[in-house]
Short mmCIF file of C-alpha atoms in Angstrom, two decimals:
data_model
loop_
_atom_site.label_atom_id
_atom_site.label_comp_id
_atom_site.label_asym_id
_atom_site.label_seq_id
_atom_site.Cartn_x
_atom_site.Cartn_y
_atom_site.Cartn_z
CA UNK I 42 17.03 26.74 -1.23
CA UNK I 43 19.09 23.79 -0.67
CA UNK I 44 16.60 22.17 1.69
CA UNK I 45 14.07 22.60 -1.31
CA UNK I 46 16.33 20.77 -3.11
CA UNK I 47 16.33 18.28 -0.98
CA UNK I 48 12.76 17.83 -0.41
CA UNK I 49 11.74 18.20 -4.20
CA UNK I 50 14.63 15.60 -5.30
CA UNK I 51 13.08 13.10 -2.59
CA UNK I 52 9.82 13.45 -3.69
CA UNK I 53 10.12 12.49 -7.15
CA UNK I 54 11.89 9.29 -6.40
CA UNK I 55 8.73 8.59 -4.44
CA UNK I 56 6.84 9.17 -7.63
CA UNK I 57 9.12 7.29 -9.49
CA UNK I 58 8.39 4.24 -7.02
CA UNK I 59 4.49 5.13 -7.56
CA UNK I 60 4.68 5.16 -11.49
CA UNK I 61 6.42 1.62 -10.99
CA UNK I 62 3.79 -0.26 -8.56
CA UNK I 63 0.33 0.08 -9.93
CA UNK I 64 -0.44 -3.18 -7.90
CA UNK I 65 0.66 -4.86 -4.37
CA UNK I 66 2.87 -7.65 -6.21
CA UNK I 67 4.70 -4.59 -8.29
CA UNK I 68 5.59 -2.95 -4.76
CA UNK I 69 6.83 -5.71 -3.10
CA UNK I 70 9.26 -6.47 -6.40
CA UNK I 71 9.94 -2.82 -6.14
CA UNK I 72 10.65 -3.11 -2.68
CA UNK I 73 13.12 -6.27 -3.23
CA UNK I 74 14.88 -4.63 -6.16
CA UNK I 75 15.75 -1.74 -3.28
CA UNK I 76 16.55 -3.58 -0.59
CA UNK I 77 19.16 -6.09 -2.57
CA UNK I 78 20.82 -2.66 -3.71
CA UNK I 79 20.88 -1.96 -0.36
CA UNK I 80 22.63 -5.20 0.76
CA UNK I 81 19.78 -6.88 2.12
CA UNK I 82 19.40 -10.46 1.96
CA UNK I 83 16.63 -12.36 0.51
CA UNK I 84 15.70 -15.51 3.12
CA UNK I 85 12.59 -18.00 2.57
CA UNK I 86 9.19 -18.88 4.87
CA UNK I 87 10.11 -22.59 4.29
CA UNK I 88 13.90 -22.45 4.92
CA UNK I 89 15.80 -22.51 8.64
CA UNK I 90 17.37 -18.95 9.59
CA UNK I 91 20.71 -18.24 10.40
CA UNK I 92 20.50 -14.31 11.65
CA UNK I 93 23.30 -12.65 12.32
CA UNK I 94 24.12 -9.08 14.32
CA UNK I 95 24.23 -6.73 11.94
CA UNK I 96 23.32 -8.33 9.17
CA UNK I 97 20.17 -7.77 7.16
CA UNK I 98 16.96 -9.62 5.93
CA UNK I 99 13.51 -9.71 3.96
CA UNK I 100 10.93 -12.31 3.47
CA UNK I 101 7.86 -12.04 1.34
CA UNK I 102 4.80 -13.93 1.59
CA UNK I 103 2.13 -14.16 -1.56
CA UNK I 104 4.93 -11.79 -2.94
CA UNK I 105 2.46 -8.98 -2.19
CA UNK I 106 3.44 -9.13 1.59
CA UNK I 107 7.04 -7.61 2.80
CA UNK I 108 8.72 -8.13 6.07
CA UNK I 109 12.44 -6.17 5.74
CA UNK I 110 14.55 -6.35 9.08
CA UNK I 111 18.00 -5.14 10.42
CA UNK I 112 19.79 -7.05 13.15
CA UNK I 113 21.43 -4.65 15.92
CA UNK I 114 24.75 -5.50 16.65
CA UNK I 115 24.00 -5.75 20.45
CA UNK I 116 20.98 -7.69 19.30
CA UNK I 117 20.26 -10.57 22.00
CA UNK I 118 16.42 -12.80 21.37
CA UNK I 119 14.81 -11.67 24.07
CA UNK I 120 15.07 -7.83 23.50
CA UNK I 121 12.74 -5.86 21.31
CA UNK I 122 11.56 -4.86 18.01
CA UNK I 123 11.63 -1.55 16.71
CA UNK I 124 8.63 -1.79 13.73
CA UNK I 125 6.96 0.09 11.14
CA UNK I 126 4.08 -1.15 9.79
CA UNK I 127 2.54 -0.43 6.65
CA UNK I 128 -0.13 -1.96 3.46
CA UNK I 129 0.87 -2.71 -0.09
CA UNK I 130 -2.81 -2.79 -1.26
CA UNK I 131 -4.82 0.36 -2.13
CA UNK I 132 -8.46 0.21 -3.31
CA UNK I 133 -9.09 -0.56 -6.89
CA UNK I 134 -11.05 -2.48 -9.66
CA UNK I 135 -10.10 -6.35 -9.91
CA UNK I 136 -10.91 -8.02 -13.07
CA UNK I 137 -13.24 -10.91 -12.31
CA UNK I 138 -12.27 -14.60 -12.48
CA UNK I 139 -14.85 -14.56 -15.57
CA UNK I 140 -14.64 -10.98 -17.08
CA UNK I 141 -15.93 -11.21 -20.56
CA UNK I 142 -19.13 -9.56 -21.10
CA UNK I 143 -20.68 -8.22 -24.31
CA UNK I 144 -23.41 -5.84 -24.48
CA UNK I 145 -24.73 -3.20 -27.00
CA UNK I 146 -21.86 -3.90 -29.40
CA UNK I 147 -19.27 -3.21 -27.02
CA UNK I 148 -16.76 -5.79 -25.19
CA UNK I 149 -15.96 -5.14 -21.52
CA UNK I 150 -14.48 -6.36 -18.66
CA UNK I 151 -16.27 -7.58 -15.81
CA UNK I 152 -14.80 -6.32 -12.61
CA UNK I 153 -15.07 -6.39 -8.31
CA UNK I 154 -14.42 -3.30 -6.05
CA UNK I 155 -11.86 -4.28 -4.16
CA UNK I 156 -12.06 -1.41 -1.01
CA UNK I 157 -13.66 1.67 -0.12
CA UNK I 158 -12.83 3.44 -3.28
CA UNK I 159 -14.57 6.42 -4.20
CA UNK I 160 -15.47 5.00 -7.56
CA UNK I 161 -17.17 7.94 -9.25
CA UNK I 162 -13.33 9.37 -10.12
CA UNK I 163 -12.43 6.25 -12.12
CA UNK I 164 -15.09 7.28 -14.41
CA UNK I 165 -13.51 8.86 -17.59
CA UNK I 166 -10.17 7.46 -16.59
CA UNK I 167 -7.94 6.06 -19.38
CA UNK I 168 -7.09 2.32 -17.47
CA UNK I 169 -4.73 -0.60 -17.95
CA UNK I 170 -4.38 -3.43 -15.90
CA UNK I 171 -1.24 -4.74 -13.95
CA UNK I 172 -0.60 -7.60 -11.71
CA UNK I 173 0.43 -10.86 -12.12
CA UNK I 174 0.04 -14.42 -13.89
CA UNK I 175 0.64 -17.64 -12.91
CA UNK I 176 2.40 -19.61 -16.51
CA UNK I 177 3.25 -22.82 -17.31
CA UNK I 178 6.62 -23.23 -18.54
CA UNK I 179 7.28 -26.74 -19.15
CA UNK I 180 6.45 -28.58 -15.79
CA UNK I 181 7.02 -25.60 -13.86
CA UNK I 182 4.32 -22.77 -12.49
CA UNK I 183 6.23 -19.46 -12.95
CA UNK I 184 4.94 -16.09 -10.94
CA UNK I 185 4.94 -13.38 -13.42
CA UNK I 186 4.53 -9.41 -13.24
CA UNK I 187 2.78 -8.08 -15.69
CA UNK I 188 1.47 -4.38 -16.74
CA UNK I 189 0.34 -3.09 -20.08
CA UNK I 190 1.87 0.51 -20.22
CA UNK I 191 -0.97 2.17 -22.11
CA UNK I 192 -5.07 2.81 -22.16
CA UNK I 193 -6.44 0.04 -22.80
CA UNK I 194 -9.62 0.25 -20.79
CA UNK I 195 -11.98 3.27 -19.92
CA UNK I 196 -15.51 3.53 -17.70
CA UNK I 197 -17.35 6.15 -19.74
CA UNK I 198 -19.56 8.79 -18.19
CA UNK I 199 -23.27 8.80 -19.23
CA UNK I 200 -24.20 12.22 -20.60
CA UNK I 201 -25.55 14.70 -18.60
CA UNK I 202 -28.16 15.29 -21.37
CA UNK I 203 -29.31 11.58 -20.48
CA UNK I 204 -29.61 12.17 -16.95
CA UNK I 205 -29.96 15.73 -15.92
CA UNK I 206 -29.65 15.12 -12.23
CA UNK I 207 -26.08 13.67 -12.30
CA UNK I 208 -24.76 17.23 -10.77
CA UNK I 209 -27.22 16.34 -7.99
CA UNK I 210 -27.12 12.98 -7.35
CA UNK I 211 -24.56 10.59 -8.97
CA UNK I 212 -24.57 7.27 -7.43
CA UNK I 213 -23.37 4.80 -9.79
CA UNK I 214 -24.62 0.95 -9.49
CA UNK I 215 -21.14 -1.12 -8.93
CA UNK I 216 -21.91 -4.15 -10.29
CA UNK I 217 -23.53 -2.53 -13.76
CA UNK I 218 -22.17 0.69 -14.28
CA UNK I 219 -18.86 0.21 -13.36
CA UNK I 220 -17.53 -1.94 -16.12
CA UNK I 221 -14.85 -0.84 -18.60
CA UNK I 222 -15.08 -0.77 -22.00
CA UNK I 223 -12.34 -2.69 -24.00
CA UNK I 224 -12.98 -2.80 -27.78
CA UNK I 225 -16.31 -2.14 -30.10
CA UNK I 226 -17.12 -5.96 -31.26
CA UNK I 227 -17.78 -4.58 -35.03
CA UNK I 228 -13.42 -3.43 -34.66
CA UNK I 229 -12.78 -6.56 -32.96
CA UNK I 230 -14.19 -8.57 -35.42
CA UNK I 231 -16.13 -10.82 -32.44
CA UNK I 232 -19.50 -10.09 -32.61
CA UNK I 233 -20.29 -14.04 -33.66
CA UNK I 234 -18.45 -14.69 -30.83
CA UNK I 235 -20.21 -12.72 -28.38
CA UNK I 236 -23.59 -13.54 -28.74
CA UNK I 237 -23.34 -16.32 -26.59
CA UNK I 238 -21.10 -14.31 -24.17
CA UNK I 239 -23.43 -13.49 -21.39
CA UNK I 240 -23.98 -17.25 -20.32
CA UNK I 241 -21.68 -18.16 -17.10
CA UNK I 242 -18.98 -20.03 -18.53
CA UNK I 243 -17.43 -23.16 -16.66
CA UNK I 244 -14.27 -23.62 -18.78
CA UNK I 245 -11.19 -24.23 -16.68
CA UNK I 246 -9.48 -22.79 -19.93
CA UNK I 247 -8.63 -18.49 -19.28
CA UNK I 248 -9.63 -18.49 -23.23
CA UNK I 249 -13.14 -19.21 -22.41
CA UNK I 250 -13.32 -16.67 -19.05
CA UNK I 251 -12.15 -13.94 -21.02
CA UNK I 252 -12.01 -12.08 -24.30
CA UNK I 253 -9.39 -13.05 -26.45
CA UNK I 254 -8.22 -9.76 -27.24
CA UNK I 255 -7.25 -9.17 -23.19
CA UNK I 256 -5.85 -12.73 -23.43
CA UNK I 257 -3.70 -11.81 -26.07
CA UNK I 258 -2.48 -8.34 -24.78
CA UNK I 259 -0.98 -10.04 -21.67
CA UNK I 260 0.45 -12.92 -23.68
CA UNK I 261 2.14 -10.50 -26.15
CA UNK I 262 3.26 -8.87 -22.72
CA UNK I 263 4.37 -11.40 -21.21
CA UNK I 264 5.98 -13.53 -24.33
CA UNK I 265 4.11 -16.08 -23.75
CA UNK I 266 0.91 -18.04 -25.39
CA UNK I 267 -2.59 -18.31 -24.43
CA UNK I 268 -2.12 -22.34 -23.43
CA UNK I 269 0.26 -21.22 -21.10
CA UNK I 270 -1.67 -18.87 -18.94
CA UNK I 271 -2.97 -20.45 -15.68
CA UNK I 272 -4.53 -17.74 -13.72
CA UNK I 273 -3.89 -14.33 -13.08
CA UNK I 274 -5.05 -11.22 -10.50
CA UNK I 275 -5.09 -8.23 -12.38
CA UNK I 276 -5.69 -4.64 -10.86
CA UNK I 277 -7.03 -1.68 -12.95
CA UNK I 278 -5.04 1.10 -12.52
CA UNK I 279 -4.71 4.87 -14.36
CA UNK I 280 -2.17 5.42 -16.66
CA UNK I 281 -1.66 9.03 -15.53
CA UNK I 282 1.55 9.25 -13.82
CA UNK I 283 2.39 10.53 -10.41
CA UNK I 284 3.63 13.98 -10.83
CA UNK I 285 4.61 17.07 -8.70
CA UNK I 286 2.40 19.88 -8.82
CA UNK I 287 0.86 22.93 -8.09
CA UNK I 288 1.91 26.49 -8.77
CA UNK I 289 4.70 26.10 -6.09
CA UNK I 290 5.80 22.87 -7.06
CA UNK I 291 4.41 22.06 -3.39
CA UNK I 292 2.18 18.80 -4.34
CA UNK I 293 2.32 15.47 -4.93
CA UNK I 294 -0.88 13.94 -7.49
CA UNK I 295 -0.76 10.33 -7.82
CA UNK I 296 -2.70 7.05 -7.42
CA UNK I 297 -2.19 4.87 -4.48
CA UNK I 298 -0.77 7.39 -1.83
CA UNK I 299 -2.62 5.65 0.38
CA UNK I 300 -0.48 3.63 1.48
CA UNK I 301 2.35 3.78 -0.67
CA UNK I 302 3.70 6.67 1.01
CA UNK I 303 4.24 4.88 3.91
CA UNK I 304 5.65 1.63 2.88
CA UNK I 305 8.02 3.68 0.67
CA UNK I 306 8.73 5.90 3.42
CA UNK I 307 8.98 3.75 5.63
CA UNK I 308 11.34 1.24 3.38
CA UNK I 309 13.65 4.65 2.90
CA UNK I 310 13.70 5.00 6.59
CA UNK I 311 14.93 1.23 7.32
CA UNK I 312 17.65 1.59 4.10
CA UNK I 313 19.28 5.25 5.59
CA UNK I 314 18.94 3.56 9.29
CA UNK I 315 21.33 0.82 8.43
CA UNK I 316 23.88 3.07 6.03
CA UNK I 317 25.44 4.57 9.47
CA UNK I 318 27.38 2.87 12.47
CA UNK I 319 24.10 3.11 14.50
CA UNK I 320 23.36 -0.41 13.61
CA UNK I 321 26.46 -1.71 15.72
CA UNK I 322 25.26 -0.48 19.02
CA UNK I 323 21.24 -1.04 18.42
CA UNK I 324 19.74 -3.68 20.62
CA UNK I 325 16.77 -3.99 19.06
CA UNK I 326 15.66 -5.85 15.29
CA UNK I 327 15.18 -2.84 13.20
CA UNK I 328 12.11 -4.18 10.90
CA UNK I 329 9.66 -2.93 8.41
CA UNK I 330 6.02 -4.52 7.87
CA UNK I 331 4.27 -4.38 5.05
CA UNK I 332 0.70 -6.03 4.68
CA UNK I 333 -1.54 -6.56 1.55
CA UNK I 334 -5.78 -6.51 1.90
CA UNK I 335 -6.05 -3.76 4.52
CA UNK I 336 -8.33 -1.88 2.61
CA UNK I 337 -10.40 -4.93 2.86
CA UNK I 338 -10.07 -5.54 7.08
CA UNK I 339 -6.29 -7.53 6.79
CA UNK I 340 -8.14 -11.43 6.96
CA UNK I 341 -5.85 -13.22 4.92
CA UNK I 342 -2.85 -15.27 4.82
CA UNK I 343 -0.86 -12.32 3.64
CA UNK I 344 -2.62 -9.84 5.56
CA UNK I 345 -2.15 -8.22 9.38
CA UNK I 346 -4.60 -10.48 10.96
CA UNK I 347 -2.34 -13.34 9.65
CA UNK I 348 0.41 -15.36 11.93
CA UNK I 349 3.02 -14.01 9.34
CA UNK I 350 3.94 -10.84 11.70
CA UNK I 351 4.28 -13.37 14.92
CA UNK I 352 5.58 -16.24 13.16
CA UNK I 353 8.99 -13.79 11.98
CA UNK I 354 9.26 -12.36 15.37
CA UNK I 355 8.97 -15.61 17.19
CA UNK I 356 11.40 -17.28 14.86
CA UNK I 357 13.67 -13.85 15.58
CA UNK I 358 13.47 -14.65 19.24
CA UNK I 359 14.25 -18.62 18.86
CA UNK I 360 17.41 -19.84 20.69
CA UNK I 361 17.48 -18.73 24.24
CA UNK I 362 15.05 -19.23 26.86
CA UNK I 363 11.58 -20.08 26.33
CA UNK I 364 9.57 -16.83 27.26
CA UNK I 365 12.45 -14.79 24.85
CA UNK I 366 9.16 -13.92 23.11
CA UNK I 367 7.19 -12.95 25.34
CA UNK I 368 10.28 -10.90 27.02
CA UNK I 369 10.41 -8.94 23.61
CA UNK I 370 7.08 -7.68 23.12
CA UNK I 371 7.06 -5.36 26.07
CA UNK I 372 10.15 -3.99 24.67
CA UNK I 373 8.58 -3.69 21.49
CA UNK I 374 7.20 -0.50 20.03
CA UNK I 375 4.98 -0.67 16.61
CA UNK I 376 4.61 2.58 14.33
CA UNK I 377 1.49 1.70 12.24
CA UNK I 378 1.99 4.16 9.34
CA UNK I 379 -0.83 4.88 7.46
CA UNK I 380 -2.02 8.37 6.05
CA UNK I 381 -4.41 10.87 7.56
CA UNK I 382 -6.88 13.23 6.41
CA UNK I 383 -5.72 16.97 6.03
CA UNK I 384 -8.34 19.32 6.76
CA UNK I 385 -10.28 20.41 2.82
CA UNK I 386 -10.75 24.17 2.65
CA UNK I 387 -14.01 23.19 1.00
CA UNK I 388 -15.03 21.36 3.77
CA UNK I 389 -13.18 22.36 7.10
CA UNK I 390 -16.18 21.39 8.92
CA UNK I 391 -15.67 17.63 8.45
CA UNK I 392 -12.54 18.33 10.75
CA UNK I 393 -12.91 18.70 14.83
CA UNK I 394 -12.10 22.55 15.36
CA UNK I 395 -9.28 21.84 17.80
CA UNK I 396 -7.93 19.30 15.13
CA UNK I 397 -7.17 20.49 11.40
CA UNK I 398 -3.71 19.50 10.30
CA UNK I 399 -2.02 21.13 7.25
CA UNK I 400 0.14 19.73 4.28
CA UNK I 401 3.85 20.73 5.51
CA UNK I 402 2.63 20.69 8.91
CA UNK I 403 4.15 17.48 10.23
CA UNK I 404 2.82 14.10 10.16
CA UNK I 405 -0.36 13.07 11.47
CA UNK I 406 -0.47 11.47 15.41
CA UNK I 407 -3.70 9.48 15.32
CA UNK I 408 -5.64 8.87 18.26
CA UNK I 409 -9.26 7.42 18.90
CA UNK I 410 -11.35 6.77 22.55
CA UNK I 411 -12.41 3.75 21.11
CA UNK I 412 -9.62 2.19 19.74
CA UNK I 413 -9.83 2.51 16.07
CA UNK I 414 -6.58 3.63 16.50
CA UNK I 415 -3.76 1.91 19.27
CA UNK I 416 -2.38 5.15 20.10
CA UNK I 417 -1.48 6.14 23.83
CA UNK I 418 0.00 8.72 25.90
CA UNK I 419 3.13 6.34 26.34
CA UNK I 420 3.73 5.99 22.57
CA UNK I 421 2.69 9.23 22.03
CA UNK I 422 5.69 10.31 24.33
CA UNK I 423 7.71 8.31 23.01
CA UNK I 424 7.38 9.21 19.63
CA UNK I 425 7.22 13.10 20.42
CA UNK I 426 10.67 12.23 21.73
CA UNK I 427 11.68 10.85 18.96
CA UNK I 428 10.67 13.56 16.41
CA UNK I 429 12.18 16.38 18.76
CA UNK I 430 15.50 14.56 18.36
CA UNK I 431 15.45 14.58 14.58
CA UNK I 432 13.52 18.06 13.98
CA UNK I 433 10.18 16.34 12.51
CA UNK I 434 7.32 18.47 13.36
CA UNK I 435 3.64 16.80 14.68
CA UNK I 436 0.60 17.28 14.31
CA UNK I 437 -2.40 15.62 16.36
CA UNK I 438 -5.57 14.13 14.39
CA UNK I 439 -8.61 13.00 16.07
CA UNK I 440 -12.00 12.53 13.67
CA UNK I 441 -15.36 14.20 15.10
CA UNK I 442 -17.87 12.37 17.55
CA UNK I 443 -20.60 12.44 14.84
CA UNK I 444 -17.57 10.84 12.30
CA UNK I 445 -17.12 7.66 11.50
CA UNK I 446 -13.33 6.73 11.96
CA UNK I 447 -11.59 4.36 9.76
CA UNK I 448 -9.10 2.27 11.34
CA UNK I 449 -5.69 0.46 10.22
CA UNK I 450 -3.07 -2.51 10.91
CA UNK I 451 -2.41 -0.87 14.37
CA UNK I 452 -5.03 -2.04 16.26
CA UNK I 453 -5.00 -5.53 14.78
CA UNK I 454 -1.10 -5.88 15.36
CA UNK I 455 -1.60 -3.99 19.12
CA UNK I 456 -4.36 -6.61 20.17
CA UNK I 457 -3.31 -9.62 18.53
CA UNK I 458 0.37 -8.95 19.68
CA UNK I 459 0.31 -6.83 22.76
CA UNK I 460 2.44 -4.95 21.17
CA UNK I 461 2.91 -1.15 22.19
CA UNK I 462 1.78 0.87 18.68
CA UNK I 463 1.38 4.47 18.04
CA UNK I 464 -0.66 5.32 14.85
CA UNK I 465 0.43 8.17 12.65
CA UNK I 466 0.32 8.93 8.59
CA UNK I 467 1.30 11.85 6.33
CA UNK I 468 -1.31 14.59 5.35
CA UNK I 469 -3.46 14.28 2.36
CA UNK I 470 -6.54 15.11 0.57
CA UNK I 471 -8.84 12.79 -1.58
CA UNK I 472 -8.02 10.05 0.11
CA UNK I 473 -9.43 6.21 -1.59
CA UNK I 474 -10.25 8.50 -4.84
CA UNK I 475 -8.18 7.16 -7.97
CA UNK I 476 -5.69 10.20 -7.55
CA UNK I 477 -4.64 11.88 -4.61
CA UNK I 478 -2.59 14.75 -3.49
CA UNK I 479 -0.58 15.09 -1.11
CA UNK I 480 2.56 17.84 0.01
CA UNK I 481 6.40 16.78 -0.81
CA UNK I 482 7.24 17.95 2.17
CA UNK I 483 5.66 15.43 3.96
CA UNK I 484 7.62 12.59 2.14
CA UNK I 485 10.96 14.31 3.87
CA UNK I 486 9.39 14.23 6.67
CA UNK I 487 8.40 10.96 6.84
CA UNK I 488 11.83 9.67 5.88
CA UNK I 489 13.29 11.35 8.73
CA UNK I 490 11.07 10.17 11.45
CA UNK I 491 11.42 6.72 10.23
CA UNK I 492 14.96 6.81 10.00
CA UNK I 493 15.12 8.69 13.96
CA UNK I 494 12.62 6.06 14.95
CA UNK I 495 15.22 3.05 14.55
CA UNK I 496 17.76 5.14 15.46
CA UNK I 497 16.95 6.22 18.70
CA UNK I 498 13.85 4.39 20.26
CA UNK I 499 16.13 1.69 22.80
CA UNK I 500 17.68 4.52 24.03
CA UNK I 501 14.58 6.63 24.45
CA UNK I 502 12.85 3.22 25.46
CA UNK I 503 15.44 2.72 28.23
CA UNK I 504 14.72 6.47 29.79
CA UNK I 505 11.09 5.30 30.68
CA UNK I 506 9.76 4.84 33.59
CA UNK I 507 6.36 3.13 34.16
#
């Protein structure tokens, strides 16, 4: 009972953490507010480092990318990094840089797919946005979070009575059928206003790209006026929150598990790592990574494919001779935590027979022939090593031969690095759909493993033999 306890109590702080980060810049102030409680210490891109053993760090780039590290007190540059790696970003609706649009009496917002999402379950969805804005506060430009707590937005279905086939075949048009409503123009009081609406409009003023009723919710949000507002990057997100369900109290619904459970988890690990005397003794750099845009291949300045991964280690190895860094890397090992695919009772043939893994089952050891994952039998050992140590059960994952397999921040990191990496994730179902499910066991889990993983990899490094 008490270990039920345990694991129900730490999965609803994860939901909490969910219910507060409905977009990448939200979890990376989430993240900060954590790790300051935690007695980590905010340091800058542009600033000169002063490290120190046992001492601990983050830096944030875009403030929608994280790096978090712990210094071991035995830390020397030259010797390795112990890593998780995780993404911020999960797919979604982005409002467009001109989103108003009027048509059939209705005001919407215009909006890109950002990702793979499977966009037929926002449909019917009551929506906000959240992200931030860019204000003008006397000569200054001020970064700004920013998320309307209520429905403001929804995509309506069409009627089945106006197409009968939508049990059949339901394959909505992205660019047309995928905008939100946002007010009735006749309530609004604009339609005057919108019948020149559908034109492009060229105005660098945000009053001109969008309707004035959005404009206003954010400003009344925010406290701030219309002149004021730059820019902004806005995510829709459902107002649902995360909750723990089924009959059992067994589940986890929410948005954004992928990959929020892992650069919570992973966070959590790095946090209970550093709250022991382990830290003295360690080596190593105890770090967590975590990326924004891998749901849209990691090619950006705050993304995986970036220099911002190197650039930190390399400035981490600065000081004694000149290979320190490339001394490290070999020493390195890189858990790129990202979730998995449970097997669906309504479709356990979408699963190789030999590989099916369960919710409560363990966490998810990814592996692909053709590297869509950087997983090999060394990091596999090593991590099986790890998990042994710390009582985290395993499971294996491979997708089918006649499957597609997506891929994460591990290969990128493994190539562009040379970095040893073993891919893994928690269990889930409905993965890239607006809400998700997952177990709460899994969340446990996951904190464990992370927390064993800084704990004990130099040692378990150290008894290999290549």
């Amino acid at each position: 009972m008490a270990a039920s306890k345990e694991i129900l109590a730490t999965a609803k702080q994860f939901t909490a953490f969910i219910n507060k980060t409905p977009s990448p810049f939200h979890v990376v102030d989430e993240c900060r507010k954590c790790l300051v409680a935690a007695g980590f210490q905010e340091i800058k891109e542009t600033e000169t480092w002063n490290v120190e053993p046992t001492k601990k760090y983050f830096v944030t780039r875009n403030q929608s990318t994280l790096v978090a590290f712990a210094v071991g007190g035995n830390y020397k540059p030259g010797n390795g990094f112990s890593i998780v790696g995780a993404h911020t970003d999960s797919p979604c609706l982005k409002v467009k840089p001109v989103s108003k649009r009027t048509r059939s009496g209705y005001l919407q917002v215009a909006v890109a797919c950002y990702g793979g999402g499977t966009w037929h379950t926002w449909f019917d969805r009551d929506l906000t946005v959240a992200g931030r804005v860019i204000v003008k506060n006397g000569n200054k430009l001020e970064h700004r979070l920013v998320h309307i707590d209520r429905p403001i937005l929804r995509v309506p279905n069409i009627a089945i009575h106006l197409q009968r086939d939508m049990n059949e075949k339901f394959s909505p048009n992205k660019e047309s059928h995928l905008a939100p409503i946002l007010a009735t123009c006749v309530q609004n009081g604009l339609t005057n206003d919108a019948k020149g609406s559908e034109e492009p409009c060229c105005s660098s003023s945000q009053t001109g790209k969008h309707h004035p009723v959005l404009m206003n919710l954010l400003c009344e949000e925010l406290g701030v006026t219309v002149d004021q507002v730059m820019d902004f990057e806005l995510c829709l997100a459902d107002t649902q929150p995360a909750a723990i369900g089924g009959a059992l109290n067994e589940f986890i619904f929410a948005p954004r598990l992928d990959n929020l459970f892992n650069a919570y988890s992973g966070l959590q690990g790095l946090i209970k790592a550093c709250s022991n005397e382990s830290l003295l003794n360690d080596p190593n750099i105890r770090m967590v990574s975590l990326f924004d845009n891998e749901e849209v291949g990691s090619a950006s300045a705050q993304g995986a494919q970036s220099t911002f991964q190197e650039l930190v280690l390399r400035r981490l190895s600065a000081g004694a001779s000149s290979t320190a860094f490339e001394e490290a890397i070999p020493k390195s090992y890189l858990l790129s935590a990202d979730q998995g695919h449970a097997v669906h009772p309504n479709y356990p043939e979408k699963h190789e027979d030999q590989h099916r893994p369960l919710l409560h089952k363990g966490i998810l050891m990814k592996f692909n022939a053709n590297q869509r994952y950087a997983s090999t039998a060394v990091t596999a050992a090593i991590l099986r090593e790890i998990a042994s140590r710390v009582g985290v059960p395993l499971q294996d994952f491979i997708v089918k031969n006649d499957s597609p397999c997506g891929s994460t921040i591990g290969p990128i990191l493994s190539a562009k690095l040379g970095i040893p990496t073993m891919d893994i994730g928690g269990p889930q179902l409905s993965m890239h759909s607006i809400r998700e499910m997952c177990c709460t066991s899994s969340v446990d889990q996951a904190e464990k493993l992370y927390k064993g993983f800084f704990e004990f990899y130099p040692e378990v490094f150290a008894s290999l033999t290549l």
